[in-house]
CSV table of C-alpha atoms in Angstrom, one decimal:
chain,number,residue,atom,x,y,z
A,1,UNK,CA,2.3,-9.7,-18.1
A,2,UNK,CA,-1.1,-9.3,-16.4
A,3,UNK,CA,0.7,-8.3,-13.1
A,4,UNK,CA,-1.4,-8.9,-10.0
A,5,UNK,CA,-5.0,-9.9,-10.6
A,6,UNK,CA,-7.8,-10.2,-8.1
A,7,UNK,CA,-11.3,-11.7,-8.2
A,8,UNK,CA,-14.1,-10.8,-7.7
A,9,UNK,CA,-14.1,-7.0,-8.1
A,10,UNK,CA,-17.2,-6.6,-6.0
A,11,UNK,CA,-19.1,-8.8,-3.6
A,12,UNK,CA,-21.9,-8.5,-1.1
A,13,UNK,CA,-22.0,-11.0,1.7
A,14,UNK,CA,-24.5,-11.7,4.5
A,15,UNK,CA,-23.3,-11.8,8.1
A,16,UNK,CA,-21.9,-15.3,8.8
A,17,UNK,CA,-21.3,-16.3,5.2
A,18,UNK,CA,-17.8,-17.3,4.0
A,19,UNK,CA,-15.9,-16.5,0.9
A,20,UNK,CA,-12.4,-16.6,-0.7
A,21,UNK,CA,-10.8,-13.6,-2.3
A,22,UNK,CA,-8.5,-14.8,-5.1
A,23,UNK,CA,-5.1,-13.2,-5.9
A,24,UNK,CA,-2.7,-14.3,-8.6
A,25,UNK,CA,0.5,-12.8,-9.9
A,26,UNK,CA,2.5,-13.8,-13.0
A,27,UNK,CA,5.7,-12.0,-12.2
A,28,UNK,CA,7.3,-14.9,-10.3
A,29,UNK,CA,7.4,-12.8,-7.1
A,30,UNK,CA,8.2,-14.5,-3.9
A,31,UNK,CA,6.6,-12.0,-1.6
A,32,UNK,CA,2.8,-11.5,-1.5
A,33,UNK,CA,0.6,-9.4,0.8
A,34,UNK,CA,-3.0,-8.8,1.7
A,35,UNK,CA,-4.2,-5.4,2.8
A,36,UNK,CA,-7.5,-3.9,3.7
A,37,UNK,CA,-8.3,-0.2,3.2
A,38,UNK,CA,-11.2,1.5,5.0
A,39,UNK,CA,-12.4,5.0,4.0
A,40,UNK,CA,-10.0,7.7,5.0
A,41,UNK,CA,-7.5,5.2,6.3
A,42,UNK,CA,-4.3,3.9,5.0
A,43,UNK,CA,-3.6,0.3,4.1
A,44,UNK,CA,-3.6,-2.2,6.9
A,45,UNK,CA,-1.6,-5.4,6.5
A,46,UNK,CA,-3.7,-8.6,7.1
A,47,UNK,CA,-1.3,-11.4,6.1
A,48,UNK,CA,1.8,-11.8,4.1
A,49,UNK,CA,3.9,-14.6,2.6
A,50,UNK,CA,7.6,-14.8,1.8
A,51,UNK,CA,7.3,-17.8,-0.4
A,52,UNK,CA,5.2,-20.9,-1.2
A,53,UNK,CA,4.2,-22.7,2.0
A,54,UNK,CA,5.2,-19.8,4.3
A,55,UNK,CA,2.7,-17.2,5.7
A,56,UNK,CA,2.7,-14.8,8.6
A,57,UNK,CA,0.3,-12.5,10.3
A,58,UNK,CA,0.2,-8.8,9.7
A,59,UNK,CA,-1.4,-6.0,11.8
A,60,UNK,CA,-5.0,-7.1,11.5
A,61,UNK,CA,-5.3,-10.9,10.9
A,62,UNK,CA,-8.3,-11.7,13.1
A,63,UNK,CA,-11.2,-13.1,11.0
A,64,UNK,CA,-9.0,-14.1,8.1
A,65,UNK,CA,-7.0,-17.0,6.9
A,66,UNK,CA,-4.5,-17.5,4.0
A,67,UNK,CA,-2.6,-20.2,2.2
A,68,UNK,CA,0.2,-20.2,-0.2
A,69,UNK,CA,0.5,-23.5,-2.1
A,70,UNK,CA,2.1,-22.0,-5.2
A,71,UNK,CA,4.3,-19.0,-6.0
A,72,UNK,CA,1.5,-17.5,-8.1
A,73,UNK,CA,-1.6,-17.7,-5.8
A,74,UNK,CA,-2.3,-16.2,-2.4
A,75,UNK,CA,-6.1,-16.6,-1.6
A,76,UNK,CA,-7.6,-14.8,1.4
A,77,UNK,CA,-10.4,-16.6,3.3
A,78,UNK,CA,-13.2,-15.0,5.3
A,79,UNK,CA,-14.9,-17.8,7.4
A,80,UNK,CA,-17.7,-15.9,9.2
A,81,UNK,CA,-18.2,-12.5,7.6
A,82,UNK,CA,-18.9,-9.6,9.9
A,83,UNK,CA,-19.9,-6.0,9.1
A,84,UNK,CA,-16.5,-4.9,10.4
A,85,UNK,CA,-15.0,-6.7,7.4
A,86,UNK,CA,-16.7,-4.3,5.0
A,87,UNK,CA,-13.7,-2.8,3.2
A,88,UNK,CA,-11.6,-2.7,0.0
A,89,UNK,CA,-9.1,-5.5,-0.1
A,90,UNK,CA,-5.8,-5.2,-2.0
A,91,UNK,CA,-3.4,-8.0,-2.8
A,92,UNK,CA,0.2,-7.0,-3.6
A,93,UNK,CA,3.5,-8.7,-4.5
A,94,UNK,CA,7.2,-7.9,-4.6
A,95,UNK,CA,10.1,-9.6,-6.2
A,96,UNK,CA,12.3,-9.6,-3.1
A,97,UNK,CA,12.5,-7.9,0.2
A,98,UNK,CA,15.7,-6.0,-0.8
A,99,UNK,CA,15.9,-2.2,-0.4
A,100,UNK,CA,14.0,-0.4,-3.0
A,101,UNK,CA,11.9,-3.3,-4.3
A,102,UNK,CA,8.4,-1.9,-4.6
A,103,UNK,CA,5.1,-3.7,-4.1
A,104,UNK,CA,2.8,-4.1,-7.1
A,105,UNK,CA,-0.9,-3.9,-6.3
A,106,UNK,CA,-3.9,-5.6,-7.7
A,107,UNK,CA,-7.0,-3.7,-8.6
A,108,UNK,CA,-8.8,-4.5,-5.4
A,109,UNK,CA,-12.0,-6.3,-4.2
A,110,UNK,CA,-14.7,-4.2,-2.8
A,111,UNK,CA,-16.5,-6.2,-0.1
A,112,UNK,CA,-19.7,-5.3,1.7
A,113,UNK,CA,-21.1,-7.4,4.6
A,114,UNK,CA,-24.7,-6.8,5.5
B,1,UNK,CA,5.8,-0.4,16.1
B,2,UNK,CA,5.4,2.3,13.5
B,3,UNK,CA,3.6,5.6,13.7
B,4,UNK,CA,3.3,7.6,10.5
B,5,UNK,CA,1.7,11.0,10.2
B,6,UNK,CA,0.6,12.9,7.0
B,7,UNK,CA,-1.8,15.8,6.5
B,8,UNK,CA,-5.3,14.6,5.7
B,9,UNK,CA,-6.0,16.9,2.8
B,10,UNK,CA,-4.3,19.5,0.7
B,11,UNK,CA,-5.4,21.8,-2.2
B,12,UNK,CA,-3.4,23.4,-4.9
B,13,UNK,CA,-3.8,25.1,-8.2
B,14,UNK,CA,-2.8,23.7,-11.6
B,15,UNK,CA,0.7,24.6,-12.5
B,16,UNK,CA,1.8,25.2,-8.9
B,17,UNK,CA,4.2,23.3,-6.6
B,18,UNK,CA,3.0,21.4,-3.6
B,19,UNK,CA,4.9,19.7,-0.8
B,20,UNK,CA,3.3,16.7,1.1
B,21,UNK,CA,5.0,16.0,4.4
B,22,UNK,CA,5.4,12.7,6.2
B,23,UNK,CA,6.8,12.2,9.7
B,24,UNK,CA,7.4,8.8,11.2
B,25,UNK,CA,8.4,7.1,14.4
B,26,UNK,CA,9.6,3.6,14.0
B,27,UNK,CA,11.3,0.9,15.9
B,28,UNK,CA,13.3,0.1,12.8
B,29,UNK,CA,13.8,1.8,9.5
B,30,UNK,CA,14.8,0.3,6.2
B,31,UNK,CA,13.4,2.8,3.6
B,32,UNK,CA,10.5,5.0,2.9
B,33,UNK,CA,8.1,4.7,-0.1
B,34,UNK,CA,5.6,7.1,-1.7
B,35,UNK,CA,2.6,5.7,-3.5
B,36,UNK,CA,-0.1,7.5,-5.5
B,37,UNK,CA,-3.7,6.2,-5.4
B,38,UNK,CA,-6.4,7.6,-7.6
B,39,UNK,CA,-10.0,7.2,-6.3
B,40,UNK,CA,-11.2,3.7,-6.8
B,41,UNK,CA,-7.9,2.4,-8.0
B,42,UNK,CA,-4.9,0.6,-6.7
B,43,UNK,CA,-1.8,2.3,-5.3
B,44,UNK,CA,1.1,2.8,-7.7
B,45,UNK,CA,4.7,3.3,-6.8
B,46,UNK,CA,6.2,6.8,-7.0
B,47,UNK,CA,9.5,6.9,-5.2
B,48,UNK,CA,11.8,5.3,-2.7
B,49,UNK,CA,14.3,6.8,-0.3
B,50,UNK,CA,16.7,5.0,2.1
B,51,UNK,CA,19.5,7.5,2.4
B,52,UNK,CA,19.2,11.1,3.4
B,53,UNK,CA,18.7,13.6,0.6
B,54,UNK,CA,16.6,14.3,-2.5
B,55,UNK,CA,15.6,11.8,-5.2
B,56,UNK,CA,14.2,13.4,-8.3
B,57,UNK,CA,12.1,11.7,-10.9
B,58,UNK,CA,10.6,14.0,-13.5
B,59,UNK,CA,8.0,16.3,-11.9
B,60,UNK,CA,8.1,14.4,-8.6
B,61,UNK,CA,10.9,14.5,-6.0
B,62,UNK,CA,11.1,12.9,-2.6
B,63,UNK,CA,13.3,13.9,0.3
B,64,UNK,CA,14.3,12.0,3.4
B,65,UNK,CA,15.9,13.0,6.7
B,66,UNK,CA,16.4,9.9,8.8
B,67,UNK,CA,17.6,11.8,11.9
B,68,UNK,CA,14.4,13.8,11.9
B,69,UNK,CA,12.1,11.0,10.9
B,70,UNK,CA,10.8,13.2,8.1
B,71,UNK,CA,10.1,12.9,4.4
B,72,UNK,CA,8.3,15.0,1.8
B,73,UNK,CA,7.0,14.5,-1.7
B,74,UNK,CA,7.3,17.5,-3.9
B,75,UNK,CA,5.1,17.8,-7.0
B,76,UNK,CA,5.9,20.4,-9.6
B,77,UNK,CA,3.9,21.8,-12.5
B,78,UNK,CA,0.7,20.4,-11.0
B,79,UNK,CA,-1.8,18.9,-13.4
B,80,UNK,CA,-5.4,18.0,-12.9
B,81,UNK,CA,-4.5,14.3,-13.1
B,82,UNK,CA,-2.3,14.7,-10.0
B,83,UNK,CA,-5.5,14.9,-7.9
B,84,UNK,CA,-5.2,11.7,-5.9
B,85,UNK,CA,-4.3,10.3,-2.5
B,86,UNK,CA,-0.5,10.1,-1.7
B,87,UNK,CA,0.5,7.4,0.7
B,88,UNK,CA,3.8,7.4,2.7
B,89,UNK,CA,5.0,3.9,3.8
B,90,UNK,CA,7.9,2.8,5.9
B,91,UNK,CA,9.7,-0.5,5.5
B,92,UNK,CA,10.3,-2.3,8.7
B,93,UNK,CA,13.5,-3.6,10.3
B,94,UNK,CA,12.9,-7.1,8.9
B,95,UNK,CA,12.5,-5.7,5.4
B,96,UNK,CA,9.5,-7.8,4.6
B,97,UNK,CA,6.5,-5.5,5.3
B,98,UNK,CA,5.5,-1.9,4.8
B,99,UNK,CA,3.5,0.3,7.3
B,100,UNK,CA,1.4,2.9,5.5
B,101,UNK,CA,0.3,6.3,6.7
B,102,UNK,CA,-3.4,7.3,6.2
B,103,UNK,CA,-2.6,9.2,3.1
B,104,UNK,CA,-2.9,12.8,2.0
B,105,UNK,CA,-5.8,13.6,-0.4
B,106,UNK,CA,-4.6,16.2,-2.9
B,107,UNK,CA,-7.1,18.2,-4.9
B,108,UNK,CA,-5.8,20.2,-7.9
B,109,UNK,CA,-8.1,22.9,-9.1
B,110,UNK,CA,-8.0,24.9,-12.4
């Protein structure tokens, strides 16, 4: 199993550009998450999904959109990139939401908006 | 909401024991996780506590007191590779999401 994969690894955007961060998991997990991590800060939840076709906002959803058309894929869309969106983005998945089920993280996408 | 506090940085010597504390104030609690994150890498799962007491896993142990809103991660026989950030995370009432603390950067020196 490849686990959770993310593309691209690095990206530089200009202000106002748009892009999609890709996330795929091959563990047949129902739950998927998008986090951002700024220097010296913990992980902040952007959006999450409890299954195909179901998404919900996390703590910091503004400026982002998601979709979940399949169990495997959970792309994150930035429509109008702003410098405040410069961050490292992590996608994660978990099998269930039962007690003790850990989240598995992808390697991250480092995004810079100039 | 959730409020999670951890020390920002800690230093320790190779071979020593270090305890990283985490305090939390939450509107609901359904378990506490510890993750390890090396610089430039993804977080990886270390431990999970939902009941009071100590969970031991090799060189790492984690303790939880729900009444005090307190947990700690204990690392024994420190190795250089243990230099990393350690993230405390609390599972919310609805079970679906985790709220993470800012992490504690541990530096292990020879």
